[in-house]
Coordinates of C-alpha atoms in Angstrom, one line a residue:
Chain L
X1 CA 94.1 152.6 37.4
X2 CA 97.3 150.4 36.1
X3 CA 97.4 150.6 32.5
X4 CA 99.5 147.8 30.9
X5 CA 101.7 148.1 27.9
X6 CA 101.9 144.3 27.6
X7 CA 99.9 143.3 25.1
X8 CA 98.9 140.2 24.2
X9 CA 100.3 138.4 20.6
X10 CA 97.5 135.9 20.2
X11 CA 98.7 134.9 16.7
X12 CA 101.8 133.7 18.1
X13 CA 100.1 131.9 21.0
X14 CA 97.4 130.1 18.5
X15 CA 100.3 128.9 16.2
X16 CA 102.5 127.6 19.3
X17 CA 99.0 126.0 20.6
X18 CA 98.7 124.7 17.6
X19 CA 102.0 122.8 16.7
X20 CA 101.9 121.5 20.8
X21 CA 98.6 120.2 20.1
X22 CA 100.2 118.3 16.7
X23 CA 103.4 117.1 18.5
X24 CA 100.8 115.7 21.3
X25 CA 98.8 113.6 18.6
X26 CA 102.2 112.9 16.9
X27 CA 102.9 111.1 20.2
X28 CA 99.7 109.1 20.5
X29 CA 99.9 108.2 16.7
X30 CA 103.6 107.1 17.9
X31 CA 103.0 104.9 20.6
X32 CA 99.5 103.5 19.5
X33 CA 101.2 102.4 16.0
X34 CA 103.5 100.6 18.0
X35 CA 101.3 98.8 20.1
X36 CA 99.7 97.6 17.0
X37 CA 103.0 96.8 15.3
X38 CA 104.7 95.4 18.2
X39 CA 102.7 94.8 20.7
X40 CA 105.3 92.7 23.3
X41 CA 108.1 95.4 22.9
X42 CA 106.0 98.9 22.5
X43 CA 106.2 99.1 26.2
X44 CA 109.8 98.6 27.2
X45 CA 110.9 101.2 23.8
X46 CA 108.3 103.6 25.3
X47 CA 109.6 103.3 29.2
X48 CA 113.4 103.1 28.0
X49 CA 112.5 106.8 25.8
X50 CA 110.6 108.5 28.2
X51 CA 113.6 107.3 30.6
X52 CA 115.7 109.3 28.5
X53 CA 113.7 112.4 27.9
X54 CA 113.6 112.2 31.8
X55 CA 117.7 111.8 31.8
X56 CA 118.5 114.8 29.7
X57 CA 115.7 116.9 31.5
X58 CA 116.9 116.4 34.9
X59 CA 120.5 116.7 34.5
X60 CA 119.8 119.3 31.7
X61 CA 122.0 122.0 33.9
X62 CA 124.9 120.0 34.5
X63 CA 125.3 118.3 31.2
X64 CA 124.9 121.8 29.1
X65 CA 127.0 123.7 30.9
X66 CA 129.6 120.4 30.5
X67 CA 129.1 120.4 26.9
X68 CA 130.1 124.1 27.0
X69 CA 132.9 123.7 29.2
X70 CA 131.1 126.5 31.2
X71 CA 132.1 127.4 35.2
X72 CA 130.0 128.9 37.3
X73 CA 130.9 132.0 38.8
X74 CA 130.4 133.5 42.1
X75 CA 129.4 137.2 42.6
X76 CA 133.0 137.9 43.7
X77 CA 134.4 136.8 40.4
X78 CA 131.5 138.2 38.0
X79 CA 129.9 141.4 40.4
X80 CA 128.7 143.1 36.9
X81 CA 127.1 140.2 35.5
X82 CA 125.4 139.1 39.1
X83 CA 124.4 142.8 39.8
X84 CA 123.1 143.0 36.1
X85 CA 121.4 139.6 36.6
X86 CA 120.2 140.5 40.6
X87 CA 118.5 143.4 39.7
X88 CA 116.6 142.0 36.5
X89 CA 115.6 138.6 38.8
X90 CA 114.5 141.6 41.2
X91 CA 112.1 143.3 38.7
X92 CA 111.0 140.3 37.2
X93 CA 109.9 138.8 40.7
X94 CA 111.8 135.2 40.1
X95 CA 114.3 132.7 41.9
X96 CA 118.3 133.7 40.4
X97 CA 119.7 131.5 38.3
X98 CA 123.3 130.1 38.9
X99 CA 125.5 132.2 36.5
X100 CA 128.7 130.8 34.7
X101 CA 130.9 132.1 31.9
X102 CA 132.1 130.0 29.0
X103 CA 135.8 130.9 27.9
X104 CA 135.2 130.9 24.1
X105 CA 135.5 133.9 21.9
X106 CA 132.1 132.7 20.1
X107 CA 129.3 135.6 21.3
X108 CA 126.7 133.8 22.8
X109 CA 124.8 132.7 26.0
X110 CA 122.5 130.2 27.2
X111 CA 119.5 129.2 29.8
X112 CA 119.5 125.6 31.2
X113 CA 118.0 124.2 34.1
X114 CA 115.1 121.6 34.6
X115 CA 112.8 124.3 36.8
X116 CA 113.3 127.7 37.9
X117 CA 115.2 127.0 40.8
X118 CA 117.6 125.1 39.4
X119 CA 118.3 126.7 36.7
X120 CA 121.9 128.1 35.4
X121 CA 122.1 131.3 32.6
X122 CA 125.6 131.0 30.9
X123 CA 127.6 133.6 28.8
X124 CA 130.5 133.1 26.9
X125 CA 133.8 135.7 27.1
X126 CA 133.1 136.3 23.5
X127 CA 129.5 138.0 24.5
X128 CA 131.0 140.4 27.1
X129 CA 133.7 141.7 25.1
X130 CA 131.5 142.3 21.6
X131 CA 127.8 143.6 23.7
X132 CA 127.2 147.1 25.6
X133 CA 126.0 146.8 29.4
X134 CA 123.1 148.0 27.9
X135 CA 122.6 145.2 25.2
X136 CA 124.2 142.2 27.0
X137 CA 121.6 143.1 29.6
X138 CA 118.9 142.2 26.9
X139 CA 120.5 139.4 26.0
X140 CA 120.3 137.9 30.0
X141 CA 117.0 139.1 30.0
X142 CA 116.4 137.2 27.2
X143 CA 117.7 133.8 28.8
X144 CA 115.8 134.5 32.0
X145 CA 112.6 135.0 30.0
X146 CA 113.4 131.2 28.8
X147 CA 114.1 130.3 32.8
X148 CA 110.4 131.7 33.2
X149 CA 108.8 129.9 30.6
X150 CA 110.7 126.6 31.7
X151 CA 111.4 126.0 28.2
X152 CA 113.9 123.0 28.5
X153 CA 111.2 121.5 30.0
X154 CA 108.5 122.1 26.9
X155 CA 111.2 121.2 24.6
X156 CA 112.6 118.1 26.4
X157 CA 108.5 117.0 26.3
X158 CA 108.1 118.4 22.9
X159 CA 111.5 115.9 21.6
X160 CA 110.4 112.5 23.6
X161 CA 108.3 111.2 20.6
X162 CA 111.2 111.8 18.6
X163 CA 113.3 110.4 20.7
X164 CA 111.2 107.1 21.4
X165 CA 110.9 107.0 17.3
X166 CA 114.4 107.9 16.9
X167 CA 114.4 104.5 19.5
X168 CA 112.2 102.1 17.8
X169 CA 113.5 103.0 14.7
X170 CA 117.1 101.6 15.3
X171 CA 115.4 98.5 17.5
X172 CA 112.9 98.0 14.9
X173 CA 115.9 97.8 11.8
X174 CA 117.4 94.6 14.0
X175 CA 114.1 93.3 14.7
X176 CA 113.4 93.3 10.8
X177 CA 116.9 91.4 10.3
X178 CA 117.6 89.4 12.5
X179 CA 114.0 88.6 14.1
X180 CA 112.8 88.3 10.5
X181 CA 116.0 85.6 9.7
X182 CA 114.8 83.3 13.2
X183 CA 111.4 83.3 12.4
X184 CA 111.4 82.9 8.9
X185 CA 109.0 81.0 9.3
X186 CA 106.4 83.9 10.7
X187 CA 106.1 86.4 8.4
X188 CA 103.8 88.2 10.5
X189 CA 106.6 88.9 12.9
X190 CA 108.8 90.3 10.5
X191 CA 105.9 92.4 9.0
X192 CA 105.1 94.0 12.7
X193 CA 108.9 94.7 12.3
X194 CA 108.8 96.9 8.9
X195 CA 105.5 98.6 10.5
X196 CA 106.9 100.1 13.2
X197 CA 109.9 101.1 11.3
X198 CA 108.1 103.2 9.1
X199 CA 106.2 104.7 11.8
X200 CA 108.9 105.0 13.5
X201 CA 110.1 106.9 10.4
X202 CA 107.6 108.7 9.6
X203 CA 106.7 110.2 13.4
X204 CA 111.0 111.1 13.6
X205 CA 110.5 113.3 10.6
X206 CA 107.6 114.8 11.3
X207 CA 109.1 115.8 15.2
X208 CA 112.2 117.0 13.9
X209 CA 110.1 119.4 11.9
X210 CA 108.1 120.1 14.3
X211 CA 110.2 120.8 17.2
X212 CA 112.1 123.0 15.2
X213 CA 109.1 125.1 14.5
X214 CA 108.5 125.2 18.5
X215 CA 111.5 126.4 19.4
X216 CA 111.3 129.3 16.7
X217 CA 108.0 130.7 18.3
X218 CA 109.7 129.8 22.0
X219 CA 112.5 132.3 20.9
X220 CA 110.5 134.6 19.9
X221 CA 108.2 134.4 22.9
X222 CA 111.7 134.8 24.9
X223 CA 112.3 137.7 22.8
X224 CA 109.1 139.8 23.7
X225 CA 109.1 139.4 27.1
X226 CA 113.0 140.1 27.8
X227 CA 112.5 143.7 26.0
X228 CA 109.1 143.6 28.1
X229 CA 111.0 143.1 31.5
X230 CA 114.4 145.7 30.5
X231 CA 112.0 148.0 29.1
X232 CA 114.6 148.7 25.7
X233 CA 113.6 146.5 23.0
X234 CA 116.3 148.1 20.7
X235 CA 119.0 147.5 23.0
X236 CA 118.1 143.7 22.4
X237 CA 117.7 144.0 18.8
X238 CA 121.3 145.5 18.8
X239 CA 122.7 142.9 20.2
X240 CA 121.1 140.2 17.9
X241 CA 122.4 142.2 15.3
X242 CA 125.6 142.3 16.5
X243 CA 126.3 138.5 17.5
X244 CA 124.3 137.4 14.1
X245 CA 126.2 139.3 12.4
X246 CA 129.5 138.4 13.8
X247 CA 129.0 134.5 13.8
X248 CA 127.7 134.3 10.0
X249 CA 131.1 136.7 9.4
X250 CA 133.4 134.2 11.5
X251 CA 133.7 130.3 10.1
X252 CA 135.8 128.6 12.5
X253 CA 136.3 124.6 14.4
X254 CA 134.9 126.4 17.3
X255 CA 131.8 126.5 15.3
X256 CA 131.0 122.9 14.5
X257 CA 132.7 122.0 18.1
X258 CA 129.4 123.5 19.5
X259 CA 127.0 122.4 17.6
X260 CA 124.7 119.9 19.3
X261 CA 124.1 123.3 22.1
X262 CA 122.4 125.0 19.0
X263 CA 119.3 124.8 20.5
X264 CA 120.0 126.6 23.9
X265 CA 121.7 129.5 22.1
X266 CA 120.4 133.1 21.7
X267 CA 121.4 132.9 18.3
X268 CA 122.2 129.3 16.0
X269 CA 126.2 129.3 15.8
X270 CA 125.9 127.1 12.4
X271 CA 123.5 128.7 9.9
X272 CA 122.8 126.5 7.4
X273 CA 121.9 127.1 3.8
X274 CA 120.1 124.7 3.1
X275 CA 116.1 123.9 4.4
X276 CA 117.1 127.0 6.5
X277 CA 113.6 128.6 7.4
X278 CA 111.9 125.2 7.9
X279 CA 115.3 123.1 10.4
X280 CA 116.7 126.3 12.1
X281 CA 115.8 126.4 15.6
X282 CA 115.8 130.2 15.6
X283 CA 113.7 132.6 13.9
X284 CA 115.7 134.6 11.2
X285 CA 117.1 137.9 12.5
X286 CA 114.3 139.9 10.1
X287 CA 111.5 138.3 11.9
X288 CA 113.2 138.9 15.7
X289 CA 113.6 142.3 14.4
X290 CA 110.7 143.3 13.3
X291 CA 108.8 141.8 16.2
X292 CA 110.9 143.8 19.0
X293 CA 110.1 147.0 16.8
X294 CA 106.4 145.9 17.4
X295 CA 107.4 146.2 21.1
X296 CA 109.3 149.2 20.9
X297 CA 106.3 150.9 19.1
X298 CA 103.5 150.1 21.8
X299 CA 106.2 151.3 25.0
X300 CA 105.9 154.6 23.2
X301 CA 102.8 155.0 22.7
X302 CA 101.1 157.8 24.8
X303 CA 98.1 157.1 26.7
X304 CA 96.1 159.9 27.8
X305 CA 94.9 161.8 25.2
X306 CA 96.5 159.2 22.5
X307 CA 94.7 156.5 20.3
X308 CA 94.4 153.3 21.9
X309 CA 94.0 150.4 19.7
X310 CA 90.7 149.6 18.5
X311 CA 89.3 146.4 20.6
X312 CA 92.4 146.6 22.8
X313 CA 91.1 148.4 26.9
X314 CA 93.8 148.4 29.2
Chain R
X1 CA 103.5 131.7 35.8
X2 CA 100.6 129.1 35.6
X3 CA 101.1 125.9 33.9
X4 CA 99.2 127.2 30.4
X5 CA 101.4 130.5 30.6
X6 CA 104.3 128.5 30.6
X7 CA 103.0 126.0 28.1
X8 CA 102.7 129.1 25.9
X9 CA 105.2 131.1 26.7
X10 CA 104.1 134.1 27.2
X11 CA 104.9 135.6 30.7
X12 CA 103.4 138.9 32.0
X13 CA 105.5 141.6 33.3
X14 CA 104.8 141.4 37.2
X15 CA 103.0 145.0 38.0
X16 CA 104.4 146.5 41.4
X17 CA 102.9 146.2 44.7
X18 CA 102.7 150.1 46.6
X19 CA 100.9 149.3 49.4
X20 CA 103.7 148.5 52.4
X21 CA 105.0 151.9 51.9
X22 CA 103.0 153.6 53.7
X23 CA 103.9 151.6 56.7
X24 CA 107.1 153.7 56.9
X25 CA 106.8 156.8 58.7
X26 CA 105.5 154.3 62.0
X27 CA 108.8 152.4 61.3
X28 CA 110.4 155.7 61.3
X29 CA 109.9 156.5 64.9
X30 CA 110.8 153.0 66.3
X31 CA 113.8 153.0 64.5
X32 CA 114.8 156.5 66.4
X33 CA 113.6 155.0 69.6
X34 CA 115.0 151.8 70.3
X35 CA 118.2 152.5 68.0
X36 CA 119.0 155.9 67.4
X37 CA 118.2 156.2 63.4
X38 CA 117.0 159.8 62.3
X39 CA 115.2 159.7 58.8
X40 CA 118.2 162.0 56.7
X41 CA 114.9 163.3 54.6
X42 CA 116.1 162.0 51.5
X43 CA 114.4 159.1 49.4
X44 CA 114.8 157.8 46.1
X45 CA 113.0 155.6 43.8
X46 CA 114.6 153.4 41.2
X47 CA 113.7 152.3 38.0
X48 CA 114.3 151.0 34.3
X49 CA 113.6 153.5 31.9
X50 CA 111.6 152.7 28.7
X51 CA 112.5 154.1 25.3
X52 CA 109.9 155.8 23.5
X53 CA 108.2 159.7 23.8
X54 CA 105.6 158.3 26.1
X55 CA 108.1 157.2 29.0
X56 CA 109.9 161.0 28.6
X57 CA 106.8 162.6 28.6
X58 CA 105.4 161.1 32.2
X59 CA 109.2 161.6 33.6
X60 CA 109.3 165.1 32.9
X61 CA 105.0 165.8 34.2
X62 CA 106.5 163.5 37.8
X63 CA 109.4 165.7 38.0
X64 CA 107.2 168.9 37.4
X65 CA 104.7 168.1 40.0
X66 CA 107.5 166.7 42.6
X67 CA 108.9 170.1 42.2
X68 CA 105.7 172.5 42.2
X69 CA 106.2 172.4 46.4
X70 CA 108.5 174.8 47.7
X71 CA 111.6 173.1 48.8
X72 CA 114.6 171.0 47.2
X73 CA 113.9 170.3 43.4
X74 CA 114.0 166.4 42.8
X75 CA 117.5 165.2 41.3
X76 CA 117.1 162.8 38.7
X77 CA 120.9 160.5 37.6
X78 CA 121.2 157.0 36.1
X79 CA 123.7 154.8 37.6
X80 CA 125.9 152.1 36.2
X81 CA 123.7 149.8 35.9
X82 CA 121.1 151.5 33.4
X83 CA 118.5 152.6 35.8
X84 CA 117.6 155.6 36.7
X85 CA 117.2 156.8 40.8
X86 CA 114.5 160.0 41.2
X87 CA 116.0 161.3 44.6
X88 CA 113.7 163.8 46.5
X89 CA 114.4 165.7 49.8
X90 CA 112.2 166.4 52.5
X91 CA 112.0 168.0 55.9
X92 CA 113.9 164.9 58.0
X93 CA 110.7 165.3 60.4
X94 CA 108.2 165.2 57.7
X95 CA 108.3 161.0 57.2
X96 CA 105.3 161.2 55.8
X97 CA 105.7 164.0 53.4
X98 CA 108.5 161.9 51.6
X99 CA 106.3 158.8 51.6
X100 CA 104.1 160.7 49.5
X101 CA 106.4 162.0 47.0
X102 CA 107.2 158.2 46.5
X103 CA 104.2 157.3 46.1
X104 CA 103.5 160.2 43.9
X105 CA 106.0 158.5 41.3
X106 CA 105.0 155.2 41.6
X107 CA 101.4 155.7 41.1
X108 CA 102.3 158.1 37.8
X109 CA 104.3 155.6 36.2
X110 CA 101.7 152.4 36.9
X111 CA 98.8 154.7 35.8
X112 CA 101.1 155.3 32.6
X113 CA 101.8 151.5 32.3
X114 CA 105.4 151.6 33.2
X115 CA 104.6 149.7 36.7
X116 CA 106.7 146.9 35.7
X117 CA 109.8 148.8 35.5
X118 CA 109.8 150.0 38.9
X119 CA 112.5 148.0 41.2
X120 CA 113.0 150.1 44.2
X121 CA 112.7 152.3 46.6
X122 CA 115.1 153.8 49.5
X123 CA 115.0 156.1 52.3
X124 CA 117.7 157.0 54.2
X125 CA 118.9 157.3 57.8
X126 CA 121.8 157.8 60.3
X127 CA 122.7 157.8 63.8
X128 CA 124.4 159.8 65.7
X129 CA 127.7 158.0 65.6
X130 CA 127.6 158.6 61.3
X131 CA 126.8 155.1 60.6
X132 CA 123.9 154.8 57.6
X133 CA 121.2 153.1 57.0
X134 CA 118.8 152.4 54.2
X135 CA 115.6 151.2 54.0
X136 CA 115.1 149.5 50.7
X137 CA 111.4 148.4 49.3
X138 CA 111.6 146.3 46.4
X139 CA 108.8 146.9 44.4
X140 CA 107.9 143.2 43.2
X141 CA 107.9 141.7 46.0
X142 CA 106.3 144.2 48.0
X143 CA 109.1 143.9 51.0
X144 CA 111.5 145.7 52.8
X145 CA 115.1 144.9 53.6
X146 CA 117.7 146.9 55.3
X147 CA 121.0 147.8 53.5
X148 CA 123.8 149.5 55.7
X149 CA 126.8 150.1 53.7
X150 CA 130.2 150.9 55.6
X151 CA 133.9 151.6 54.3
X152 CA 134.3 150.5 51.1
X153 CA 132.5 148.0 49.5
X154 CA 131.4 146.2 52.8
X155 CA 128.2 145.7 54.5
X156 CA 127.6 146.0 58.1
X157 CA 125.9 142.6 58.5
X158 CA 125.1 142.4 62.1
X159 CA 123.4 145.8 61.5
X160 CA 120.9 144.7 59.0
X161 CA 119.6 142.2 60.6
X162 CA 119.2 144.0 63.9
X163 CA 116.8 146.2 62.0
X164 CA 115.4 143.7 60.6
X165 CA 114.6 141.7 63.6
X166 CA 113.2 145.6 65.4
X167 CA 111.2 146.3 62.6
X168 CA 109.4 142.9 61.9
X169 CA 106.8 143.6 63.4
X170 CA 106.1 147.0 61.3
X171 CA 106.8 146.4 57.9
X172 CA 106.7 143.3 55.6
X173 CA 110.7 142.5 55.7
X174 CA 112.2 140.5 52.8
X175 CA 112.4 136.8 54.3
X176 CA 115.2 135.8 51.6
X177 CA 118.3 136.6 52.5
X178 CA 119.4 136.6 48.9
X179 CA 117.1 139.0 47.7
X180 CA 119.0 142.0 50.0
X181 CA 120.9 143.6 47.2
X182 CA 123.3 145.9 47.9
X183 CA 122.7 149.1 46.2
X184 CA 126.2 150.8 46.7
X185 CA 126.3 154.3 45.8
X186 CA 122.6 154.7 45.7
X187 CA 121.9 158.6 45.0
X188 CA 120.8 159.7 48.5
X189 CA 122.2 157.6 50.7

């Protein structure tokens, strides 16, 4: 009889469920108050959004390992990384991922790619000369758990109402001037104008929060199932240790120059003070932590002749 | 990964698949008949070890039972890339005692959970000219591939997929090229 050591973390599951389900209705409430506000442009803002969302999806591979200045590497060039990388794609039964290397000393890496198959896992010179085979091997896992669980994908989907209300915000603002100046004579027009901006407003705010919370419990999802697929959840808590440690120790222009790739990292390069556990799009390095010694605790527990856990078979 | 597994992230460690291995020792024999490729006796399994008591504790009870026959005990090293290779010895004759001690492994560490961490499998053979061959199973997938390293850190291509080709008909052969790691220096090879 297989016995599984994966165990399920529903609480995580039912809180991702959850804010999904809110970003979904944040959407409807998004596109419905424009219809109402607007009902001639609500269409061409929502088409020309979603168009975008589809943009930065679709080319999400090329344009992130751009921003990066990232190349990708063949197995001649790299043979450690790709035999690290083979054999992990091997035990994890997936497509491998394209592989490049960033040449900056920051220590990080990340997963890209709009499916599975097209999907590239990049690591910076900084993360091979700071991590342990060992640990930087947690760290890939890591990235190829986000591959898996096509998060850019969820979090491309998870951004479009913000980026549609990000959209009708700034079209909205000129409507409200200058339509409102032509057709001073309609105030309804120019009232239809200020609705939708505050909507508009309102629904940007409320995503931004939002999809920060989402990628929090994505990381941490990521988290559990690359010390799940290496098997060493410490190895990966090392490394988070080490790289978090190193970037808050090390303020530099290469810092800020990477900024807007925050999101794709295996740990924030810019760590804010300010709002921190509510805008970050990581989970602070206590709660990674403490969840891979969760992990750590049920791969050693015995099974025959141990102490399951009560309401937990197989 | 179904569409709500991904939607929720949450991916399940893929268990292994044991069942093609027994489809060896019949593979065995055509490969000495049609090309000349004795079994050397010697196979291997790979895998990632957990940490943790539990994972030490089922390692040491599968290297106690693989060595309770009379014969070569099992060697047990962990190569560069963190996993460990189990290699076990066998009368070269005896295919199917060796198939067994394989299996023996496997099912231990599935029954203890550790299924996931399982990548591969080798056995090895050579002809008479020296030239060797390995027969790799990879665990997830459930397939075989050849791997037939020469001087070096070179592969003898044409080889590989002349085995492959023989024994299609026998085993369940990997159909992506891509997925034929090499496993250079492989204990038992």
């Amino acid at each position: 009889m297989a016995h599984s050591r994966f165990i399920k973390d529903t609480g995580l599951t039912a809180r991702m469920t959850l804010v999904m389900f809110l970003l979904g209705g944040l959407f409807v409430a998004l596109i419905v108050g424009l219809m109402y506000a607007l009902p001639e442009y609500a269409f061409l803002i929502g088409v020309v959004g979603l168009g975008i969302a589809w943009f930065q999806w679709y080319k999400s591979d090329t344009l992130a390992l751009k921003a990066m200045r990232a190349r990708v590497v063949s197995p001649e060039e790299a043979p450690e990384l790709h035999g690290m990388i083979d054999r992990l794609c091997a035990m994890a039964d997936m497509p491998k991922p394209r592989v490049a290397i960033s040449y900056s000393d920051l220590p990080n890496a990340f997963a890209t790619g709009r499916s599975p198959h097209r999907a590239a896992v990049c690591v910076t010179t900084g993360i091979l000369d700071k991590l342990t085979a060992e640990e930087l091997e947690g760290v890939l896992a890591h990235e190829l758990s986000h591959v898996a669980h096509r998060d850019v994908l969820v979090m491309t989907l998870a951004s479009s109402a913000g980026i549609i209300a990000g959209m009708a915000t700034r079209g909205a603002q000129y409507g409200a001037i200058f339509g409102g100046r032509r057709d001073s004579n309609n105030p309804a027009g120019a009232a239809g104008f200020l609705i939708a901006l505050l909507v508009s407003l309102v629904v940007y705010a409320v995503s931004f929060f939002l999809t920060r919370l989402l990628s929090r419990y994505r990381e941490l999802s990521a988290d559990r199932a690359g010390a799940y697929l290496t098997q060493k959840p410490t190895a990966l808590a090392s490394a988070l240790t080490k790289i978090t440690g190193e970037i808050a120790a090390i303020p530099s222009r290469d810092l800020r120059a990477s900024k807007s790739m925050n999101a794709f990292f295996i740990a924030p390069a810019i760590s804010g003070a300010t709002m921190q556990t509510l805008t970050s799009t990581h989970p602070s390095l206590e709660q990674r932590l403490e969840q891979l010694a969760k992990v750590s605790a049920e791969l050693g527990r015995p099974t025959e002749g141990g102490f399951p856990a009560p309401g937990f078979d197989r | 990964m179904s569409f709500w597994d991904s939607l929720l992230g949450r991916s399940k460690p893929v268990q292994a698949n044991l069942d093609a291995l027994f489809g060896l020792p019949s593979a065995a024999i055509t490969l000495q008949t049609a090309m000349g490729f004795a079994p050397t006796g010697i196979g291997s399994v790979c895998y990632r070890e957990a940490e943790g008591a539990a994972f030490a504790q089922t390692q040491a009870d599968i290297v106690s039972l693989l060595n309770a026959d009379e014969g070569p005990d099992v060697e047990r090293s962990v190569d560069e890339y963190g996993y460990t290779w189990l290699v076990t010895r066998q009368d070269p004759s005896d295919m199917a005692a060796l198939v067994t001690d394989l299996h023996a492994v496997n099912t231990t560490l599935e029954a203890q959970g550790f299924g996931p961490g399982l990548l591969c499998s080798l056995v090895g053979f050579t002809d008479p000219g020296g030239r060797r061959l390995g027969l790799v199973y990879l665990y997830k997938q459930g397939t075989f591939y050849p791997f037939a390293p020469g001087e070096g850190q070179r592969r003898d291509n044409l080889l590989e997929i002349q085995v492959r080709d023989l024994l299609a008909g026998e085993l369940p052969i990997e159909q992506q090229l891509q997925r034929w790691m090499p496993v250079w220096g492989a204990p038992g090879l």
